[in-house]
Coordinates of N, CA and C in Angstrom, one line a residue:
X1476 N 90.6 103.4 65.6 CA 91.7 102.9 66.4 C 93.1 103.0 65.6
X1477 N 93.0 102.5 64.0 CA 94.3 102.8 63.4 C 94.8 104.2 63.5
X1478 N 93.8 105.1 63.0 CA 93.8 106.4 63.1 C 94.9 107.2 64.3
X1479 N 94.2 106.6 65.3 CA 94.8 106.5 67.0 C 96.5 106.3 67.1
X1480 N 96.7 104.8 66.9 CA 97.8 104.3 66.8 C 98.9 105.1 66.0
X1481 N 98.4 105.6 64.7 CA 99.4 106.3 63.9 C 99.7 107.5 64.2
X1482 N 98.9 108.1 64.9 CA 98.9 110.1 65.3 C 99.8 109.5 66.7
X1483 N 99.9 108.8 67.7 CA 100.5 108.6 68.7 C 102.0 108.1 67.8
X1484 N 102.2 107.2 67.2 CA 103.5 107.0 66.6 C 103.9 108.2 66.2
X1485 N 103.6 108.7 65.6 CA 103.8 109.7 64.2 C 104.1 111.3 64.6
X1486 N 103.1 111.2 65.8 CA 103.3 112.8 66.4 C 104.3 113.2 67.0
X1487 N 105.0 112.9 68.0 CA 106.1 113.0 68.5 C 107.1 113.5 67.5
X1488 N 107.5 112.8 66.7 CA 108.5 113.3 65.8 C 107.9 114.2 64.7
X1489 N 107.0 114.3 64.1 CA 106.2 115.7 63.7 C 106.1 116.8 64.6
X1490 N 106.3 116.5 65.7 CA 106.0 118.0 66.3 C 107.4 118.3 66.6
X1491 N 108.2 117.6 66.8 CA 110.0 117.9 66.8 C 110.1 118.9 65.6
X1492 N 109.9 117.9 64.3 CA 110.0 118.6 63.0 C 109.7 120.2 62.8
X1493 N 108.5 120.5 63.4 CA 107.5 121.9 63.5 C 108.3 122.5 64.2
X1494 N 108.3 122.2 65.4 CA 109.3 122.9 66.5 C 111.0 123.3 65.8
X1495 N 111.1 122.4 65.0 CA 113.0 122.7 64.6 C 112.5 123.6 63.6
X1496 N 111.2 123.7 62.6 CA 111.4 124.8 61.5 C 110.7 125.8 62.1
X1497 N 109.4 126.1 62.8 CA 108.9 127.2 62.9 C 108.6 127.9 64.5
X1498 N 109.3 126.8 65.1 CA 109.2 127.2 67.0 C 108.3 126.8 67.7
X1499 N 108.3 126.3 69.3 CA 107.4 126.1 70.0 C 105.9 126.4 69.6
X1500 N 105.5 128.0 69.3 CA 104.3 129.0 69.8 C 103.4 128.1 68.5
X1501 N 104.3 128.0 67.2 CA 103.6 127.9 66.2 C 103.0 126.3 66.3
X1502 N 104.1 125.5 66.7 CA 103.5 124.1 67.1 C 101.9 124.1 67.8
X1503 N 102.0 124.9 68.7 CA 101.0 124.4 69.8 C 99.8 125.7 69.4
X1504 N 99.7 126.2 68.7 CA 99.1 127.5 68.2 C 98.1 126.2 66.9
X1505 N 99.0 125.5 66.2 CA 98.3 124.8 64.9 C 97.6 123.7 65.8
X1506 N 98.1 123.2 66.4 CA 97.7 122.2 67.3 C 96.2 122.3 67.7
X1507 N 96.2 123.7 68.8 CA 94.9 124.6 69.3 C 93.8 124.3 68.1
X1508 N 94.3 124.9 67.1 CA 93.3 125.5 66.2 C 92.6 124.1 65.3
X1509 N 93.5 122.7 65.1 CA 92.9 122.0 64.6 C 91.9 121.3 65.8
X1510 N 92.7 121.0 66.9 CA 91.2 120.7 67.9 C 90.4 121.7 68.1
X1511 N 90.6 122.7 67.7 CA 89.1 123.4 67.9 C 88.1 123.8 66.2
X1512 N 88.6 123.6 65.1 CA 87.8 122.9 64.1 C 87.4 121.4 64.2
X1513 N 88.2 120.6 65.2 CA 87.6 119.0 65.1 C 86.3 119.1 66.2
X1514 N 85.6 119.8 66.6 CA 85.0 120.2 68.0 C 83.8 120.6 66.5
X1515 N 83.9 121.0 65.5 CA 82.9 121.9 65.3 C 81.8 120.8 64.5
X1516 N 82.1 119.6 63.9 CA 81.1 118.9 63.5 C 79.6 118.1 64.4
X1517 N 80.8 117.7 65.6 CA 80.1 117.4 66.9 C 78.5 117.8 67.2
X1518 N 78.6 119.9 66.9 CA 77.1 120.3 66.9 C 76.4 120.0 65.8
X1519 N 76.9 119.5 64.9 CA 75.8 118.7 63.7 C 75.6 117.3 64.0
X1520 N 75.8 116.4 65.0 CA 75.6 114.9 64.9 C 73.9 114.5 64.9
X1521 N 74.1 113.4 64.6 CA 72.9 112.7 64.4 C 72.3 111.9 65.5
X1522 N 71.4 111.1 65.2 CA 70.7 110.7 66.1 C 70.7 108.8 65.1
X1523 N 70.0 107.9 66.0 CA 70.4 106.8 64.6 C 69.3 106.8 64.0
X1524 N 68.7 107.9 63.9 CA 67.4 108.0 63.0 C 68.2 108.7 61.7
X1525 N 69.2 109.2 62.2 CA 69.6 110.3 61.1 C 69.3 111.7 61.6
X1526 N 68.4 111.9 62.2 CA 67.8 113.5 63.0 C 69.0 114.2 63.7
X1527 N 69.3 115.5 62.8 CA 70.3 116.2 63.6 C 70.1 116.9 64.7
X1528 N 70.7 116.8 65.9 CA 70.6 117.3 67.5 C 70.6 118.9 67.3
X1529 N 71.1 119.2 66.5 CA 71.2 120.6 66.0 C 72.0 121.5 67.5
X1530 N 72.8 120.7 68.1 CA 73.4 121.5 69.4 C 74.0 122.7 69.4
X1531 N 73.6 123.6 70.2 CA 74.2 124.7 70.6 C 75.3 125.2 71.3
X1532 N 75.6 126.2 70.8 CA 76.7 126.1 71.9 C 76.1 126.0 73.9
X1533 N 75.4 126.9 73.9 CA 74.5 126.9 75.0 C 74.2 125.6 75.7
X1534 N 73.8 125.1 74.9 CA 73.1 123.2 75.3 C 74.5 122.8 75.7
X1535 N 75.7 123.1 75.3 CA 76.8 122.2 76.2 C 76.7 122.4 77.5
X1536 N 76.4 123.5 78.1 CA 76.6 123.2 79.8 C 74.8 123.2 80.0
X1537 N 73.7 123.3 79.5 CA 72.5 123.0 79.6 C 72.5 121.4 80.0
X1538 N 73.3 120.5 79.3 CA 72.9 118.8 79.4 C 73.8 118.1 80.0
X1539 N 74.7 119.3 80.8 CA 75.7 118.7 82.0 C 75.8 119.3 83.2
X1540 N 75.4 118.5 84.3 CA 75.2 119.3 85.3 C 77.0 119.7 85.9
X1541 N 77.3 120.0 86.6 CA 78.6 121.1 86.6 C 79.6 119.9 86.9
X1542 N 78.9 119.5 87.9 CA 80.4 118.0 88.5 C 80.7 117.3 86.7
X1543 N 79.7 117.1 86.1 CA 80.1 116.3 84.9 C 80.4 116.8 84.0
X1544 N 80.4 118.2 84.0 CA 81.4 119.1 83.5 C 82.4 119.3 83.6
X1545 N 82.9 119.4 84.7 CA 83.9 119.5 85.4 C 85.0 118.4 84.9
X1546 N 84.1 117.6 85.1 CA 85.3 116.4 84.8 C 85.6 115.8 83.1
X1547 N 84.5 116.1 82.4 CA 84.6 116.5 81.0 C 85.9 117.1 80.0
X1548 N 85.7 118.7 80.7 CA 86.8 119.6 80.8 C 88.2 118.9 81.0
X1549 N 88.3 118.6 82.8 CA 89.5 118.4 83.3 C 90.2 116.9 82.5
X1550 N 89.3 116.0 82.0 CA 89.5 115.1 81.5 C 90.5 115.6 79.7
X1551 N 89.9 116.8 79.5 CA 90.6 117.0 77.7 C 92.1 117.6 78.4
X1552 N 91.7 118.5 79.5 CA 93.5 118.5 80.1 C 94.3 117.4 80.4
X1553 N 93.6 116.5 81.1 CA 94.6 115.9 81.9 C 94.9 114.9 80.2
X1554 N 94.5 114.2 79.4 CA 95.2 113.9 78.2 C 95.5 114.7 77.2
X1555 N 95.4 115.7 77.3 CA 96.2 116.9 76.6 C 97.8 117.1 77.3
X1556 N 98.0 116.9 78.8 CA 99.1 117.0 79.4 C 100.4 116.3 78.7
X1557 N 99.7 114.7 77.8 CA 100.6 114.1 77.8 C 101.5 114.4 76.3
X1558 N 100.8 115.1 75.4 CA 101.6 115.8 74.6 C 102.2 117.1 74.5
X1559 N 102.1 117.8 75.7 CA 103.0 118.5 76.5 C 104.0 118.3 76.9
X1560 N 104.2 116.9 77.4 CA 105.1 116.5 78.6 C 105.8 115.3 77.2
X1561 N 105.8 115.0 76.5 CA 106.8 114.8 75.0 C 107.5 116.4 74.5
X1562 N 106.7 117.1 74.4 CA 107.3 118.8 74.1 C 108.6 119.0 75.1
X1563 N 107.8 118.9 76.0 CA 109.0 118.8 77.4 C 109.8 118.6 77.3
X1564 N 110.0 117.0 77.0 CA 111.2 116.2 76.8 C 112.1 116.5 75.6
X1565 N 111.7 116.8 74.8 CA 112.2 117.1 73.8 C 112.9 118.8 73.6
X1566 N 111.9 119.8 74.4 CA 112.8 121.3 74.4 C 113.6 121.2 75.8
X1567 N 113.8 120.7 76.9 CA 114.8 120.7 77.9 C 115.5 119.0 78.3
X1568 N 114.7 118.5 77.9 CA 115.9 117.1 78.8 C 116.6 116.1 77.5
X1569 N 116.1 115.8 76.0 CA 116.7 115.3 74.9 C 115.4 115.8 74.0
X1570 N 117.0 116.1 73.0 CA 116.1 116.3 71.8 C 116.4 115.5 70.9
X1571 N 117.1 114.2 71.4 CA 117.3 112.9 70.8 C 115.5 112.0 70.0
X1572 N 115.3 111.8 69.0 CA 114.3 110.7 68.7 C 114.2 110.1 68.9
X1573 N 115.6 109.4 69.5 CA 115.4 108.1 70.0 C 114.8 107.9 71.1
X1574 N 115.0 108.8 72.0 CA 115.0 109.3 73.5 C 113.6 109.2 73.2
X1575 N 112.8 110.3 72.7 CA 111.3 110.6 72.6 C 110.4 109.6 72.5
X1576 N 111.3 108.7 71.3 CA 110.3 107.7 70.7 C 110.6 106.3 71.3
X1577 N 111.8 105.9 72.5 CA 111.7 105.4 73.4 C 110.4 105.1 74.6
X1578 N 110.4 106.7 74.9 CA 109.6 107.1 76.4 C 108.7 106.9 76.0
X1579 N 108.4 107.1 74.6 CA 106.8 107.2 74.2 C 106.1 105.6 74.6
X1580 N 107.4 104.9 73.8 CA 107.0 103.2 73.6 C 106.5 102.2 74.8
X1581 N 107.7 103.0 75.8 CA 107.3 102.4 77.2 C 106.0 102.9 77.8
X1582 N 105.6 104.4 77.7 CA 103.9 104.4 78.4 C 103.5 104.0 77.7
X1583 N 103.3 103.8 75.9 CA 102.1 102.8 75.4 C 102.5 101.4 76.1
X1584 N 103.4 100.7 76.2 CA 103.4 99.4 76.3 C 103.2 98.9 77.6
X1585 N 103.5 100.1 78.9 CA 102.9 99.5 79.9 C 101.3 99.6 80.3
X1586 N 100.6 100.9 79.7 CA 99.1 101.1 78.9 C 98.9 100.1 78.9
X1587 N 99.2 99.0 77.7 CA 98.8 98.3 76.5 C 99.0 96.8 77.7
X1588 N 99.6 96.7 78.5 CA 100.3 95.3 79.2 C 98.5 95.3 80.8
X1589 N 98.6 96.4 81.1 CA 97.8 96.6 82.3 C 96.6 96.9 82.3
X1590 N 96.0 97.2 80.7 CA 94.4 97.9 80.2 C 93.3 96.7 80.1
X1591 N 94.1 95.5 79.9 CA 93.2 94.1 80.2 C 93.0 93.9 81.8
X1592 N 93.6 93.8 82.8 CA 93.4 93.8 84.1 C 92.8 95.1 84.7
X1593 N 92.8 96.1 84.2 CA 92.3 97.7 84.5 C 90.6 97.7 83.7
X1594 N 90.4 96.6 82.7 CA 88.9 96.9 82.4 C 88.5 96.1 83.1
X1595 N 89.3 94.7 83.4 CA 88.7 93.7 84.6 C 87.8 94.6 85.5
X1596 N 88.8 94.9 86.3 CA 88.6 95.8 87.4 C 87.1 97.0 87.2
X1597 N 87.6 97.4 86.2 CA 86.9 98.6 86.0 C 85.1 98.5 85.6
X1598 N 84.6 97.0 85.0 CA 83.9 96.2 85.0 C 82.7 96.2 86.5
X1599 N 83.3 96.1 87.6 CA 82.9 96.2 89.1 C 83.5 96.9 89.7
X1600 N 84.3 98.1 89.5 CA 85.1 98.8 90.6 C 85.4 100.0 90.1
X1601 N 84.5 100.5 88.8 CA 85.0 102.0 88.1 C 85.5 102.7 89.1
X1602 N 84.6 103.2 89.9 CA 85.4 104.4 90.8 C 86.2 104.2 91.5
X1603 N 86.4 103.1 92.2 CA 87.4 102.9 92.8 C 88.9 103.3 91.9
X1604 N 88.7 102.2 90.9 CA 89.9 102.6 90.0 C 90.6 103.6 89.3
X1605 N 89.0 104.5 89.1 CA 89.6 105.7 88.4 C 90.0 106.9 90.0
X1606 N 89.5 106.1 91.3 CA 90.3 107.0 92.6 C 91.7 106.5 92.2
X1607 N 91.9 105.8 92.0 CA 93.7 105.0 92.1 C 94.4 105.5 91.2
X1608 N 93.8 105.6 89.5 CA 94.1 106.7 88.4 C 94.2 107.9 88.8
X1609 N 93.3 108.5 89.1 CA 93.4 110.0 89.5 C 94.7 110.2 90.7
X1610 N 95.1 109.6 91.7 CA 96.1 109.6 92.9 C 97.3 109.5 92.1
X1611 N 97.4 108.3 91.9 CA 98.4 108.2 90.3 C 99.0 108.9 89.8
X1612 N 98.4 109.6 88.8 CA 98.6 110.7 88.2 C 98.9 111.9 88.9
X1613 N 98.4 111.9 89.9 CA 98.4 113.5 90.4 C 100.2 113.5 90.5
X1614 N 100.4 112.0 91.5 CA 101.5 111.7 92.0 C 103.0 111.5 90.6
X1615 N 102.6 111.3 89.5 CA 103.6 111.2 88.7 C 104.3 112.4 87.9
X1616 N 102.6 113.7 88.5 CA 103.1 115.4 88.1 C 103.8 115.5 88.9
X1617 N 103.5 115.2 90.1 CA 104.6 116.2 90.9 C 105.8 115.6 90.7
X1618 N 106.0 114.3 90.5 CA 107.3 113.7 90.4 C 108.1 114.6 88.9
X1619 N 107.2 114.5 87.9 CA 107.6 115.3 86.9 C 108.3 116.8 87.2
X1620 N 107.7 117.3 87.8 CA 107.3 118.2 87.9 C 108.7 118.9 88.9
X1621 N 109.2 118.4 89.8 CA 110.4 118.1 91.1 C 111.3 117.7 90.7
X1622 N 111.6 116.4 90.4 CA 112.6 116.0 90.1 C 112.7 114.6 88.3
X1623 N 112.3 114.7 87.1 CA 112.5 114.5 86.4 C 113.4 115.3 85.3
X1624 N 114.6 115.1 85.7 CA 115.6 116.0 84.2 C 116.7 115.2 83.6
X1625 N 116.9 113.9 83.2 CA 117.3 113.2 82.7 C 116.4 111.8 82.1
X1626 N 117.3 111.6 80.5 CA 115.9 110.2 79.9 C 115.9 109.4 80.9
X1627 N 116.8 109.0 81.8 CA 116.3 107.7 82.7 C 115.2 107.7 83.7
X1628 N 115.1 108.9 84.3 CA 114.0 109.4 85.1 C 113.3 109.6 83.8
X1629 N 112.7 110.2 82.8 CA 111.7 110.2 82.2 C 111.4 108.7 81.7
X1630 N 112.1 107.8 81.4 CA 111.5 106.6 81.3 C 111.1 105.8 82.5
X1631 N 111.5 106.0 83.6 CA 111.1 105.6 84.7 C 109.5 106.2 85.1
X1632 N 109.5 107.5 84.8 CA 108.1 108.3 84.9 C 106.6 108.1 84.2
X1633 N 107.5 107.5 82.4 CA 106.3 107.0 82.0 C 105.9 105.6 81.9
X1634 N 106.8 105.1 83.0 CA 106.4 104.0 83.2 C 105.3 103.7 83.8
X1635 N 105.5 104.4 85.2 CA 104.6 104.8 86.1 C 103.1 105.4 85.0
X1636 N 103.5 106.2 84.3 CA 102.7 107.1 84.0 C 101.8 106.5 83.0
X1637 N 102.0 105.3 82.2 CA 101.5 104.0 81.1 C 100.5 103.9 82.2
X1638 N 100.6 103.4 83.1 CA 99.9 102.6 83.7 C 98.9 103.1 84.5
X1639 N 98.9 104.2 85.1 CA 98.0 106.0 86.0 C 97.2 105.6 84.6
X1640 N 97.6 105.9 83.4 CA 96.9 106.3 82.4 C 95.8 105.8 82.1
X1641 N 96.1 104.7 82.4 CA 95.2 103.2 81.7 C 94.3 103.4 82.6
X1642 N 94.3 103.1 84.0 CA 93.6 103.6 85.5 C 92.7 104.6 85.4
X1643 N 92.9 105.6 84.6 CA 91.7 106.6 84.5 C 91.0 106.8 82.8
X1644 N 91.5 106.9 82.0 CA 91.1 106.5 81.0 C 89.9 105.5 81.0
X1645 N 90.3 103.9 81.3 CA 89.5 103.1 81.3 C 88.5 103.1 82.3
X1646 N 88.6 103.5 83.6 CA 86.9 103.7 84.3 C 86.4 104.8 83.8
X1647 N 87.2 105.7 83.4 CA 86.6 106.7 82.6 C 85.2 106.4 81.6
X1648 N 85.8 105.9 80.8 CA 84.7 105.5 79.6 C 84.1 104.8 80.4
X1649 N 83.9 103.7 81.3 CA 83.3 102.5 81.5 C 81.6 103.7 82.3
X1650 N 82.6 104.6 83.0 CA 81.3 105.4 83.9 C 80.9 105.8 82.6
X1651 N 81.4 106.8 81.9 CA 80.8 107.4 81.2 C 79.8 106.7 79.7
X1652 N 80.1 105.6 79.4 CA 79.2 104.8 78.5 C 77.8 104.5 79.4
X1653 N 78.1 103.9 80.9 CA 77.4 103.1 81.5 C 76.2 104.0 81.4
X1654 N 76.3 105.8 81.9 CA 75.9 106.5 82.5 C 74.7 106.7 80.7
X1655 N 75.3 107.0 79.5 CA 74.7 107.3 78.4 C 73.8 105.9 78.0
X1656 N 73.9 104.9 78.4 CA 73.4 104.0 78.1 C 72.2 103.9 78.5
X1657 N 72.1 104.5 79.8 CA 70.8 104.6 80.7 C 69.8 105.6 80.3
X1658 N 70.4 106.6 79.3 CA 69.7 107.6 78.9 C 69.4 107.3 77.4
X1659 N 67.9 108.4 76.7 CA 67.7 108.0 75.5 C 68.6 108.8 74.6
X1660 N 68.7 110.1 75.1 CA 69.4 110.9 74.2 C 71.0 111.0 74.7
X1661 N 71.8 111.1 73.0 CA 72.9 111.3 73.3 C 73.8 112.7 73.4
X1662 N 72.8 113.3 73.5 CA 73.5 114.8 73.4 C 74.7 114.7 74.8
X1663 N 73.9 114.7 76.0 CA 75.1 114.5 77.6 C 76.3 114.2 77.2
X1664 N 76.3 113.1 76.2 CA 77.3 112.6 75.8 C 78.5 113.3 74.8
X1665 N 77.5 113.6 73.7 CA 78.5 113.9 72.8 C 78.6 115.6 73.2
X1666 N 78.2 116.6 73.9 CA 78.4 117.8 75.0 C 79.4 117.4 76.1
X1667 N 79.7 116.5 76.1 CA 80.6 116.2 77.1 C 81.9 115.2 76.2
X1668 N 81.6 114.8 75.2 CA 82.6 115.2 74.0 C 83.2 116.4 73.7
X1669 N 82.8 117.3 73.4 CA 82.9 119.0 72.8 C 83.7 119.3 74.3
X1670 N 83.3 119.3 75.5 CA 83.9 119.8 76.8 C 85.3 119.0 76.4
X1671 N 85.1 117.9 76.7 CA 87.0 117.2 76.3 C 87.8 117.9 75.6
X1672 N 87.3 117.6 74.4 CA 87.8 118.6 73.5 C 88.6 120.6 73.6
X1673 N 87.2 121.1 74.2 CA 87.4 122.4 74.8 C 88.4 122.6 75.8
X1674 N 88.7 121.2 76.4 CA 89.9 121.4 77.7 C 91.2 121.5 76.8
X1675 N 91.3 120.3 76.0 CA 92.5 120.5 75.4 C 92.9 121.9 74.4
X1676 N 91.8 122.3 74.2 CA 92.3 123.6 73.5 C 92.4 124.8 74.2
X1677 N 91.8 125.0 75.3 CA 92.3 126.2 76.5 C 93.8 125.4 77.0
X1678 N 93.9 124.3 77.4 CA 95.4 123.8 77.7 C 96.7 124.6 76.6
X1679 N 96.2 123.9 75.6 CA 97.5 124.2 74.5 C 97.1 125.5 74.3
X1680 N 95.8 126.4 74.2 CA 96.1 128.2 73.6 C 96.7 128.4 75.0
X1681 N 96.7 128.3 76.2 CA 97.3 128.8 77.0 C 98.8 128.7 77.2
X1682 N 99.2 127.4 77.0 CA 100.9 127.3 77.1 C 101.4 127.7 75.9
X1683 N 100.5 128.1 74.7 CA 101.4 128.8 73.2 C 101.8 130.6 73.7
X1684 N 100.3 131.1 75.1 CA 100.7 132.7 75.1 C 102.1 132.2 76.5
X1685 N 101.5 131.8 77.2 CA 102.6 131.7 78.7 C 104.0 131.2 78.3
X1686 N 103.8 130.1 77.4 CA 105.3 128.7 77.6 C 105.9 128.1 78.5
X1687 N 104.5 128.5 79.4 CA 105.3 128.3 81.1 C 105.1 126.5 81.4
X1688 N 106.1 125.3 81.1 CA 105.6 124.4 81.3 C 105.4 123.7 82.6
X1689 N 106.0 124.6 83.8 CA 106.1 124.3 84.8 C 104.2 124.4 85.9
X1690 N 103.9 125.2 85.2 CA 102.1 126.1 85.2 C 101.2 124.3 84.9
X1691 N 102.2 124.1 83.5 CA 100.9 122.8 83.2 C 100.9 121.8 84.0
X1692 N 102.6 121.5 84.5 CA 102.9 120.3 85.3 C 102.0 120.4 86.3
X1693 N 102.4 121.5 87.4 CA 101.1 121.8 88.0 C 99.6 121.6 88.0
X1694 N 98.7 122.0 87.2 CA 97.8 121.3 86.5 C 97.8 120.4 86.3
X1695 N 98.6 119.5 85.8 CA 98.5 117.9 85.8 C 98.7 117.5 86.8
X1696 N 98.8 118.2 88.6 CA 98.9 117.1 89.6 C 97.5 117.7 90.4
X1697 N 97.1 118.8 89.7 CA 95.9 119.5 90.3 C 94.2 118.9 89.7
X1698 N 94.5 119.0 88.3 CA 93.5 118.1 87.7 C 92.3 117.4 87.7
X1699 N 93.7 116.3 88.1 CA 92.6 114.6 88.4 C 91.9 114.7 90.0
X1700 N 92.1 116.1 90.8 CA 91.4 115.7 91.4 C 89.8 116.0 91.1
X1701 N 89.3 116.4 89.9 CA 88.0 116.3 89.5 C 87.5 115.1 89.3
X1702 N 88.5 114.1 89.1 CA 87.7 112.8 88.7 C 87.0 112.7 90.4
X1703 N 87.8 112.9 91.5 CA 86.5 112.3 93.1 C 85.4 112.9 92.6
X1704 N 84.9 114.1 91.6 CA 83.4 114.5 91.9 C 82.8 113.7 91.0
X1705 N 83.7 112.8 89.8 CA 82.9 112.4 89.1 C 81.3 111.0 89.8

């Protein structure tokens, strides 16, 4: 969790930094490449005996049937989007830090204000709420996506957008624990770990060759509709 906390503080203005010395491609190019070496330990995990699962690449879609794939994948995108959509802000609407590290503070803090009444919820009503997450979101791309080009509209967006977040995120895990809990092996799980993962690194190699950010916005209102099959 500290871990968490500090790469979310800390990132935003590191990747400004990257971007002002070596350009967009290179940012999102290093980016790619460290999530896809953090993906590679995953096929050595253990079991709590200690016994290594010894996972294959193959066994990833072998121990997920496609819908749970599906939403695995679409899941590393749709929170992949959101360090995109800081890139955003920072190459066309301010390249202010204050601006960045503003917008940033308001989605954590409306997150952080609505994640206690969103695991309530999510406690007896996962799907429901991650329908309400997913609508949400779809709804705050296209808002992005149309008409967001000034900080006041982007802090208005992640306002909205703190709060979509928490909405899918948190029934997220809640299905997905509930679901591994019921099972003995955790391979489904951590294969659907590696899929998260995999999403975010086709996202970012993709927008380092295109730079088309208007392609991702898209995507991000296209997405969440994978969570209905979940």
């Amino acid at each position: 969790k500290i871990m968490n906390v500090a790469a979310t503080a800390f990132a935003p203005a590191l990747g400004a930094v990257i971007i002002s010395l070596w350009g967009f491609s290179s940012l999102i190019s290093t980016v790619s490449v460290i999530l896809g070496l953090s993906i590679i330990p995953l096929f050595f995990s253990n079991n709590r005996s200690g016994v290594s699962y010894g996972i294959r690449f193959a066994d990833i879609f072998h121990h997920q049937v496609i819908r749970q794939a599906l939403n695995y994948f679409g899941h590393g995108i749709d929170q992949g989007l959101g360090v995109v959509w800081v890139l955003f802000i920072f190459l066309t609407i301010s390249q202010s830090l204050t601006v960045i590290g503003f917008a940033s503070s308001i989605a954590i803090f409306c997150s952080f204000i609505t994640i206690f009444f969103i695991g309530k919820l999510s406690n007896h009503h996962a799907r429901r709420v991650l329908s309400f997450g997913a609508t949400g979101t779809s709804f705050v791309w296209l808002a992005r996506l149309l008409y967001v080009n000034t900080p006041l509209l982007v802090y208005a967006s992640n306002v909205l957008g703190g709060i979509v977040t928490s909405a899918v995120v948190v029934p997220f895990s809640v299905i997905v624990y509930g679901r591994s809990s019921d099972q003995q092996s955790c391979r489904p799980l951590i294969t659907g770990e590696i899929l998260f993962h995999l999403g975010k690194v086709v996202l970012f190699s993709l927008l380092a060759i295109t730079q088309n950010f208007w392609g991702a916005f898209l995507a991000g209102a296209l997405i969440p509709l994978v969570y209905f099959l979940f």
